[in-house]
Amino acid sequence: MNNRNWWKDRIAYQVYPRSFRDANGDGTGDLKGITEKLDYLKELGIGLLWLSPVYKSPMDDGGYDIADYRGIDPLFGSMEDMDELLREANKRDIRILMDLVINHCSDEHPWFQKALREPGCEEESYFYFRRTEDGQPPNNWRSMFGGSAWEKTPDGRYYLHLFSKKQPDLNWENPRLREQLYDMIRFWLDKGLGGFRIDAIVHIKKLPGLPSGPSNAPDGMVDCFPYARNIPGIGDFLTELREQTFDRYQCVTVAEAAGVPNEQLGEYIGENGYFSTMFDFSYSEPYSYGRGWHTCKNPGEWDFRRWRDTLYASQLETQKVGYGAVFTENHDYPRAIQKFVPEKDHSPEVQKALGILYFYLRGVPFIYQGQELGMTNARFPSIDPIDDISTRNHYRVALEDGLSPEEAIKLVARYSRDNARVPFPWDASENGGFSPAGVKTWLPVHPDYQTVNAAAEEHDPESVLTFYKQMVALRKSEPTFVDGAFAPILRRYDKLIAYTRKGTSPGEKTFAVLCSFSDKTRKVELPFDVKSIRLCSHGGVKLSGNTLTLKPYQSVLLELSAPEAK
Ligand code: NOJ
């Protein structure tokens, strides 16, 4: 592994700092809490640790609204705590990735505050401020969190925000703004960071002239994507960003890059790409939200083949040019089992099956905190405890469209991002060992914390946690899982994800993964000979000759005897 690719054979873990471990007993997770738990992560086999934002922020969007790029929010601790975390993590060969949020900042950032106070000042040009003659918004773009993407200031100007109105977009057309951002990035890399996960980076270029578009809904507005995502010219910004910052360090960069067309993947993550790797979201949701959650199809009712083909296409296209980052959960989604499996079939075994499904794909696997415990969605009794801005918006839209609060809260239970943001359950004590007993945690602890928690699972050979440790160890022990070629197989079977990973160097093994999404026991004819069954999600596997019998929602990892999978 040459130096530039030092990150490729590592397993990554995402911490949502507010909910990982509350060391100071104020009900919110903090940096000291993460440092305390590094040995847990080490034991799991983690080598890259992505922290969702810990910068100073009013927390309108969980810290993705930054008011000071060089400061730690007191909620999470101090810069000394951050330095300590870096030191302790590096000691354990765990490299920290911070979240880099540079498409927008907070409206409480001093730049924006000055721009508000002093029209015409330098800082005003760091943002998209506009005046209109008719007093209407400059265009009809819809923000990704709902409503117009323009907010009016008290003195009658408008500013652009693709996300919440407290997240004004930064104007990357301004070279002085760009230089400030690069300087800030170098400040963090100089501290010995492993790199960054880079937020919403595909939005930094807007279509010149900021034109309106034909509306696609009764609100008269239009989705902002065609005007503010992967717009031609973005490559100039991204090349400059790389040259001014990342290229000067041995760091890894993981882009949140939704909607990059296949033919542009090479520009993003090819040999001389803007980033080391990226998340592809094309297959992360099997359904589309449309106007709101109430227009989604239920799990099990979506088009399985289409979803599967999208996953395969993503793997195949990515391997032509580079190396991806694979995941099924993060802080922006409900738990994966909720997305992919009907409620009646949920079980810890199915959690393991979903683990196998993505863990052996080609790319760095990212585990989102609690996934390794088999956590399910939280169960919120009402909208009151919900913090997430996008959940609150979807809930409001559902009520506006005539749903009752009871109906709308069912949607929250299924789709809300807060489902996966509740405190991490460390043990069965009050507050799940996240906060001391008696403390009110910022989001309620998960109702299952007494059974689904790290302490209970650590010594249970059948637990999801133990299974994840096995998956990690196996993935690290075989070079095929890093560089081996991906190929889909057995496409004629419905409700089956199946692929091979074939070693590229002499002596490397070939593996096959099969994951059944059927709720019935089924037989599959294998087009190759099996040397051994290396992993099985549950209940053992029956293999007679080349006929494999899979139980409902069962996944297996097979080592093949033939050098070539047919
Ligand atoms: C993507 C982040 O993952 C999400 O949590 C956030 O709301 C948006 N970008 C805006 O920063």
XYZ file of C-alpha atoms and ligand atoms in Angstrom:
577
model
C 0.000 0.000 0.000
C 1.820 3.177 -1.039
C 1.596 6.172 1.249
C -1.050 7.966 -0.726
C -3.394 5.028 -0.199
C -2.697 4.425 3.492
C -6.435 4.677 4.259
C -7.727 2.115 1.770
C -7.544 -1.018 3.889
C -8.989 0.621 7.014
C -12.426 0.316 8.521
C -14.143 3.626 9.211
C -16.562 4.565 11.972
C -18.768 7.628 12.220
C -19.387 9.245 15.571
C -22.244 11.668 16.048
C -20.518 13.508 18.905
C -23.655 14.824 20.552
C -24.800 11.258 21.145
C -21.718 9.124 21.656
C -20.661 9.591 25.266
C -21.385 12.363 27.755
C -18.250 12.610 29.921
C -19.174 15.811 31.779
C -22.726 14.841 32.678
C -24.615 17.660 30.946
C -26.812 15.385 28.841
C -24.852 15.915 25.610
C -21.978 13.871 24.227
C -18.545 15.501 24.121
C -14.953 15.130 22.958
C -13.730 13.749 26.267
C -16.425 11.112 25.954
C -15.055 10.068 22.571
C -11.512 9.917 23.950
C -12.779 7.720 26.788
C -14.175 5.241 24.312
C -11.259 4.982 21.882
C -10.366 1.550 23.196
C -13.846 0.305 22.364
C -13.280 1.483 18.785
C -9.797 0.027 18.679
C -11.151 -3.327 19.747
C -13.743 -3.164 17.016
C -10.889 -2.727 14.551
C -11.489 0.868 13.516
C -8.741 2.798 11.708
C -10.597 5.941 10.567
C -12.899 7.936 12.799
C -15.200 10.542 11.234
C -16.610 13.065 13.685
C -19.729 14.933 12.668
C -19.099 18.663 13.300
C -17.813 19.792 16.683
C -17.098 23.403 15.697
C -18.743 26.356 17.394
C -22.334 26.379 16.232
C -25.831 27.449 17.245
C -26.834 23.849 16.353
C -29.678 24.768 14.055
C -28.718 21.773 11.909
C -26.812 19.646 14.391
C -23.559 21.578 13.950
C -23.661 21.681 10.129
C -24.089 25.406 10.686
C -20.669 26.660 11.746
C -20.166 29.970 13.501
C -16.421 29.612 14.071
C -14.368 27.257 11.896
C -11.406 27.364 14.248
C -13.225 26.918 17.522
C -14.749 23.939 19.335
C -18.301 24.392 20.577
C -18.376 24.477 24.410
C -21.072 21.803 24.187
C -18.326 19.417 23.067
C -15.441 20.805 25.153
C -12.364 22.831 24.280
C -9.505 22.883 21.791
C -7.398 21.139 24.454
C -9.957 18.311 24.437
C -9.698 18.120 20.667
C -5.907 18.033 20.799
C -6.077 15.315 23.428
C -8.471 13.272 21.297
C -6.145 13.600 18.318
C -3.131 12.556 20.367
C -4.874 9.577 21.921
C -6.408 8.462 18.650
C -3.103 8.727 16.777
C -1.458 6.646 19.530
C -3.925 3.888 18.715
C -3.451 4.335 14.973
C -6.962 5.662 14.637
C -6.904 8.638 12.276
C -9.487 11.347 12.909
C -11.532 12.831 10.058
C -13.337 16.053 10.834
C -16.411 17.182 8.986
C -15.634 20.012 6.597
C -18.715 22.146 5.980
C -17.769 24.783 3.435
C -20.778 25.124 1.161
C -22.395 27.247 3.857
C -21.728 28.518 7.348
C -23.999 29.750 10.134
C -25.854 33.033 10.034
C -24.136 33.600 13.390
C -20.684 33.471 11.781
C -18.954 36.891 12.168
C -18.685 37.185 8.358
C -22.439 36.968 7.974
C -23.142 39.142 10.965
C -20.927 41.896 9.511
C -22.568 41.481 6.092
C -25.941 41.992 7.741
C -24.793 45.078 9.624
C -22.813 46.715 6.827
C -24.264 46.333 3.340
C -21.498 46.706 0.761
C -18.726 45.470 3.062
C -16.174 42.906 1.922
C -17.910 40.124 3.855
C -21.188 40.731 2.034
C -19.476 39.361 -1.082
C -18.679 36.118 0.788
C -22.380 35.277 0.418
C -25.123 35.507 -2.186
C -26.913 38.731 -1.253
C -29.350 40.214 -3.759
C -31.823 43.096 -3.918
C -34.846 42.798 -6.186
C -36.959 45.571 -7.681
C -40.283 43.899 -6.959
C -39.348 42.824 -3.449
C -39.830 39.170 -4.425
C -37.127 36.505 -3.963
C -34.488 36.609 -6.738
C -35.571 33.220 -8.071
C -37.918 30.320 -7.320
C -35.422 27.776 -5.977
C -36.696 25.581 -3.172
C -34.372 24.974 -0.248
C -33.500 21.357 0.528
C -35.150 21.734 3.912
C -38.360 23.115 2.386
C -39.615 26.612 1.508
C -37.841 29.272 -0.550
C -34.042 29.133 -0.728
C -34.013 32.912 -0.147
C -34.474 34.715 3.129
C -35.217 38.421 3.413
C -33.048 40.543 5.698
C -34.582 43.344 7.806
C -33.207 45.918 5.327
C -34.877 44.237 2.351
C -31.996 42.266 0.828
C -32.253 38.541 0.174
C -29.584 35.912 0.806
C -29.357 32.383 -0.571
C -29.531 29.291 1.634
C -29.789 25.866 -0.009
C -30.329 24.354 3.446
C -31.901 26.139 6.447
C -32.187 29.906 6.627
C -29.554 29.788 9.351
C -27.108 28.253 6.830
C -26.290 30.996 4.294
C -24.427 29.695 1.229
C -20.845 30.850 0.811
C -19.959 32.534 -2.474
C -17.135 30.459 -3.890
C -16.818 32.840 -6.839
C -14.977 35.173 -4.460
C -11.231 34.273 -4.351
C -10.731 36.023 -1.005
C -13.394 33.852 0.596
C -11.764 30.759 -0.895
C -8.371 31.739 0.492
C -9.873 32.119 3.978
C -11.327 28.622 3.742
C -8.054 27.085 2.521
C -6.179 28.719 5.357
C -8.639 27.290 7.854
C -8.300 23.792 6.318
C -4.504 23.960 6.587
C -4.873 25.045 10.232
C -6.665 21.764 10.994
C -4.412 19.568 8.886
C -1.383 21.053 10.639
C -2.777 19.622 13.869
C -2.314 16.088 12.540
C -5.795 15.230 11.334
C -6.192 12.154 9.185
C -8.394 14.117 6.816
C -11.948 15.260 6.238
C -15.386 14.110 5.344
C -16.527 16.943 3.122
C -20.094 18.091 3.413
C -22.399 19.052 0.534
C -19.390 19.892 -1.623
C -21.206 19.346 -4.920
C -23.249 22.489 -4.240
C -20.482 25.077 -4.105
C -20.981 26.196 -7.722
C -24.301 27.789 -8.715
C -25.540 28.253 -12.248
C -24.414 31.747 -13.363
C -27.212 34.257 -13.254
C -29.092 32.169 -10.686
C -32.052 31.677 -13.063
C -35.546 30.584 -12.042
C -36.836 27.294 -13.387
C -40.153 25.718 -14.291
C -41.969 24.883 -11.108
C -42.563 21.223 -10.236
C -45.116 21.674 -7.441
C -48.069 23.842 -6.413
C -45.749 26.035 -4.301
C -44.455 27.567 -7.566
C -40.906 26.590 -6.666
C -38.359 24.274 -8.241
C -35.812 21.851 -6.738
C -32.492 23.620 -6.595
C -30.441 20.631 -7.835
C -30.321 21.506 -11.550
C -29.112 24.986 -10.625
C -26.808 24.302 -7.719
C -25.379 20.780 -7.897
C -22.398 19.661 -9.993
C -22.626 22.761 -12.109
C -19.999 23.098 -14.864
C -17.038 25.017 -13.535
C -17.132 23.326 -10.128
C -13.985 21.424 -11.127
C -11.946 24.645 -11.107
C -12.909 25.259 -7.495
C -12.286 21.671 -6.469
C -8.900 21.502 -8.178
C -7.817 24.683 -6.469
C -9.127 23.403 -3.125
C -7.107 20.223 -3.493
C -3.925 21.971 -4.592
C -4.067 24.597 -1.890
C -4.785 22.165 0.921
C -5.096 18.366 0.725
C -2.238 17.804 -1.746
C 0.173 19.237 0.756
C -0.604 16.600 3.384
C -0.912 12.822 3.611
C -4.611 13.077 4.283
C -7.714 11.262 3.111
C -10.725 13.157 1.819
C -14.177 11.607 1.685
C -16.615 13.682 -0.308
C -20.321 13.772 0.271
C -20.985 13.901 -3.440
C -24.549 13.073 -4.330
C -25.637 13.066 -7.947
C -22.227 12.928 -9.636
C -22.864 11.361 -13.059
C -20.890 8.184 -13.784
C -18.913 9.801 -16.545
C -17.613 12.358 -14.036
C -16.600 9.891 -11.320
C -13.013 9.876 -12.562
C -12.792 13.629 -12.092
C -13.885 13.203 -8.491
C -11.994 10.117 -7.358
C -9.775 9.037 -10.246
C -5.979 8.977 -10.096
C -5.842 12.788 -10.086
C -9.332 13.288 -8.692
C -10.416 16.098 -6.431
C -10.887 13.655 -3.521
C -9.519 10.352 -2.259
C -12.932 8.730 -2.163
C -16.610 9.603 -1.947
C -19.997 8.439 -0.791
C -22.379 7.577 -3.586
C -25.981 8.035 -2.498
C -27.605 6.556 -5.569
C -28.537 3.344 -3.718
C -28.793 4.656 -0.170
C -32.561 4.962 -0.301
C -34.776 2.575 -2.187
C -37.556 5.132 -2.431
C -37.785 8.800 -3.233
C -39.359 11.241 -0.819
C -41.133 13.411 -3.363
C -42.908 16.311 -1.671
C -42.780 14.652 1.725
C -42.475 11.427 3.643
C -46.187 10.699 3.308
C -45.706 10.215 -0.433
C -43.118 7.407 0.025
C -43.744 3.769 -0.584
C -43.490 1.332 2.304
C -40.407 -0.839 2.798
C -40.917 -4.004 0.780
C -43.071 -2.220 -1.774
C -40.350 -0.520 -3.735
C -38.719 -1.806 -6.872
C -36.081 -4.224 -5.589
C -34.458 -4.843 -8.964
C -34.056 -1.176 -9.669
C -32.444 -0.613 -6.307
C -30.143 -3.618 -6.803
C -29.129 -2.501 -10.280
C -28.292 0.933 -8.944
C -26.059 -0.602 -6.295
C -24.326 -2.804 -8.873
C -23.891 0.102 -11.277
C -22.365 2.214 -8.529
C -19.830 -0.506 -7.711
C -18.978 -1.207 -11.345
C -18.603 2.412 -12.348
C -16.571 3.276 -9.279
C -14.124 0.448 -9.755
C -13.354 1.646 -13.278
C -11.847 4.824 -11.891
C -11.147 4.629 -8.185
C -12.201 3.483 -4.758
C -15.493 4.265 -3.045
C -16.738 4.639 0.517
C -19.610 2.282 1.336
C -22.256 2.589 4.009
C -25.827 1.721 4.859
C -26.287 4.096 7.790
C -25.266 7.575 8.808
C -26.680 10.491 10.793
C -28.930 11.530 7.899
C -31.000 8.360 7.686
C -33.163 6.181 9.857
C -31.588 2.825 10.728
C -30.962 0.680 7.636
C -33.220 -2.165 8.680
C -36.120 0.287 8.669
C -35.362 1.307 5.100
C -34.796 -2.091 3.574
C -36.807 -4.651 5.521
C -40.497 -4.755 6.445
C -41.142 -4.429 10.175
C -42.476 -7.979 10.584
C -39.097 -9.390 9.551
C -36.883 -7.289 11.820
C -34.442 -9.164 14.057
C -30.802 -8.959 15.161
C -30.044 -11.692 12.598
C -31.341 -9.503 9.804
C -29.095 -6.722 11.104
C -26.168 -9.089 10.643
C -27.385 -9.966 7.155
C -27.442 -6.273 6.196
C -23.930 -6.004 7.599
C -22.624 -8.733 5.265
C -24.403 -7.129 2.327
C -22.306 -3.983 2.331
C -19.213 -4.904 4.277
C -17.596 -6.831 1.431
C -18.438 -4.415 -1.340
C -15.477 -2.663 -2.909
C -14.722 0.489 -0.897
C -13.966 1.595 2.650
C -16.833 0.397 4.860
C -18.208 3.049 7.210
C -20.001 1.902 10.360
C -22.335 4.455 11.900
C -22.394 4.457 15.698
C -24.840 1.921 17.086
C -25.097 0.029 13.810
C -22.623 -2.486 15.241
C -25.079 -3.083 18.109
C -27.992 -3.636 15.742
C -29.798 -0.519 16.951
C -33.235 0.068 15.488
C -35.125 3.317 15.034
C -35.956 5.216 18.199
C -39.641 5.334 19.017
C -40.759 8.935 19.509
C -44.199 9.273 21.108
C -44.698 12.800 19.751
C -42.893 15.541 17.819
C -41.903 17.300 21.074
C -38.524 15.687 21.734
C -37.473 15.936 18.063
C -34.546 18.278 17.455
C -33.884 17.678 13.760
C -34.867 20.584 11.547
C -35.657 18.433 8.516
C -37.940 16.159 10.570
C -39.828 19.148 11.885
C -40.280 20.420 8.332
C -41.526 17.077 6.995
C -43.926 16.787 9.925
C -45.310 20.246 9.223
C -45.764 19.496 5.507
C -47.577 16.249 6.382
C -49.992 18.155 8.648
C -50.488 20.810 5.953
C -51.381 18.036 3.532
C -54.111 16.871 5.868
C -52.511 14.113 7.932
C -53.399 13.878 11.622
C -50.627 14.213 14.249
C -50.974 10.454 14.915
C -50.423 9.684 11.240
C -47.590 12.167 10.950
C -45.706 10.794 13.967
C -45.784 7.361 12.348
C -43.857 8.890 9.460
C -41.372 10.364 11.918
C -40.931 6.885 13.414
C -40.026 5.578 9.997
C -38.041 8.336 8.298
C -36.658 10.820 10.817
C -32.910 11.402 11.040
C -33.293 11.635 14.820
C -34.101 7.919 14.869
C -30.406 7.250 14.536
C -29.219 10.240 16.561
C -30.344 9.157 20.035
C -27.663 8.527 22.683
C -25.404 5.503 22.260
C -26.303 2.800 24.799
C -23.135 1.740 26.611
C -24.764 -0.410 29.278
C -28.055 -1.223 30.982
C -27.816 1.447 33.701
C -30.126 4.465 33.710
C -29.508 6.589 30.599
C -27.739 3.605 29.058
C -24.436 4.698 30.564
C -24.391 7.606 28.092
C -25.037 10.260 30.743
C -25.020 9.760 34.515
C -28.307 8.655 36.093
C -30.756 11.469 36.738
C -29.483 13.664 33.891
C -31.911 14.627 31.116
C -30.246 13.600 27.872
C -30.568 15.930 24.848
C -32.596 13.307 22.975
C -34.295 10.495 24.856
C -32.305 7.280 25.220
C -33.451 4.413 23.038
C -36.259 2.405 24.702
C -34.320 -0.852 24.109
C -31.155 0.281 25.893
C -31.446 -2.356 28.599
C -30.967 -5.172 26.107
C -29.295 -3.516 23.130
C -26.125 -2.015 24.569
C -22.364 -2.389 24.202
C -21.752 -4.061 27.586
C -24.437 -6.691 27.073
C -23.222 -7.474 23.570
C -19.522 -7.470 24.277
C -19.499 -10.904 25.886
C -22.370 -12.457 23.965
C -21.032 -14.679 21.177
C -24.329 -14.347 19.288
C -24.613 -10.565 19.455
C -24.556 -8.176 16.516
C -21.462 -6.547 18.032
C -19.572 -9.836 18.131
C -20.635 -10.435 14.549
C -19.348 -7.024 13.451
C -16.015 -7.786 15.091
C -15.837 -10.996 13.075
C -16.753 -9.159 9.882
C -14.058 -6.552 10.512
C -11.396 -9.130 11.316
C -12.215 -11.157 8.228
C -12.236 -8.129 5.966
C -8.851 -7.085 7.237
C -7.353 -10.549 6.859
C -7.951 -10.904 3.106
C -6.445 -8.446 0.611
C -9.154 -9.453 -1.864
C -11.650 -7.369 0.100
C -9.612 -4.234 -0.515
C -8.633 -4.399 -4.159
C -10.460 -7.461 -5.439
C -12.695 -6.942 -8.452
C -16.427 -6.661 -7.885
C -18.837 -8.501 -10.196
C -22.573 -9.044 -9.796
C -23.796 -12.626 -10.227
C -27.065 -14.568 -10.275
C -29.031 -11.622 -11.594
C -31.919 -13.814 -12.695
C -32.958 -14.333 -9.070
C -35.285 -11.702 -7.697
C -34.841 -10.436 -4.116
C -31.226 -11.498 -4.130
C -28.089 -9.385 -3.971
C -25.135 -11.497 -5.064
C -21.620 -10.596 -6.073
C -18.091 -11.886 -6.206
C -14.870 -10.285 -5.115
C -11.977 -11.699 -7.036
C -8.366 -11.239 -5.975
C -6.255 -9.307 -8.459
C -2.834 -10.647 -7.479
C -1.653 -14.249 -7.693
C -2.562 -16.243 -4.602
C -5.440 -13.988 -3.616
C -8.725 -15.698 -2.959
C -12.132 -15.251 -4.537
C -15.266 -14.752 -2.473
C -18.976 -14.551 -3.113
C -21.619 -12.755 -1.081
C -25.288 -13.736 -1.304
C -28.026 -11.847 0.531
C -31.612 -12.933 0.264
C -34.292 -10.300 0.676
C -37.063 -12.883 0.451
C -39.212 -13.679 3.467
C -39.323 -17.327 2.315
C -36.733 -20.086 2.378
C -35.347 -20.497 -1.149
C -32.844 -22.439 -3.182
C -30.139 -20.880 -5.306
C -28.026 -22.773 -7.854
C -24.444 -21.631 -7.552
C -22.392 -21.306 -10.731
C -19.158 -22.165 -8.867
C -17.747 -24.600 -6.324
C -17.593 -23.532 -2.730
C -14.474 -24.148 -0.699
C -15.878 -22.933 2.601
C -18.623 -20.916 4.187
C -16.776 -18.069 5.846
C -19.687 -16.167 7.396
C -23.390 -16.629 7.755
C -25.808 -14.170 9.268
C -27.876 -16.772 11.070
C -29.036 -20.308 11.468
C -26.384 -22.144 9.485
C -26.421 -22.743 5.734
C -27.418 -25.816 3.779
C -25.254 -26.518 0.782
C -25.776 -29.749 -1.120
C -23.726 -30.009 -4.249
C -24.027 -26.552 -5.718
C -27.502 -25.926 -4.356
C -27.568 -23.384 -1.573
C -30.657 -23.116 0.613
C -31.082 -19.647 2.060
C -33.394 -18.827 4.938
C -35.499 -15.670 4.887
C -33.258 -12.592 4.900
C -30.136 -14.682 5.245
C -26.709 -13.543 4.022
C -23.602 -15.633 3.471
C -20.004 -15.041 2.572
C -18.483 -17.956 0.653
C -14.910 -18.669 -0.289
C -14.770 -20.230 -3.744
C -12.574 -23.127 -4.696
C -12.215 -22.362 -8.358
C -9.811 -19.544 -9.101
C -12.506 -18.038 -11.308
C -16.151 -17.559 -10.446
C -18.127 -18.503 -13.502
C -25.213 16.895 4.796
C -25.151 16.545 6.251
O -24.804 15.189 6.370
C -26.499 16.866 6.824
O -26.624 16.388 8.140
C -26.710 18.355 6.749
O -28.028 18.645 7.158
C -26.510 18.893 5.342
N -25.379 18.315 4.653
C -26.265 20.378 5.374
O -24.998 20.656 5.886
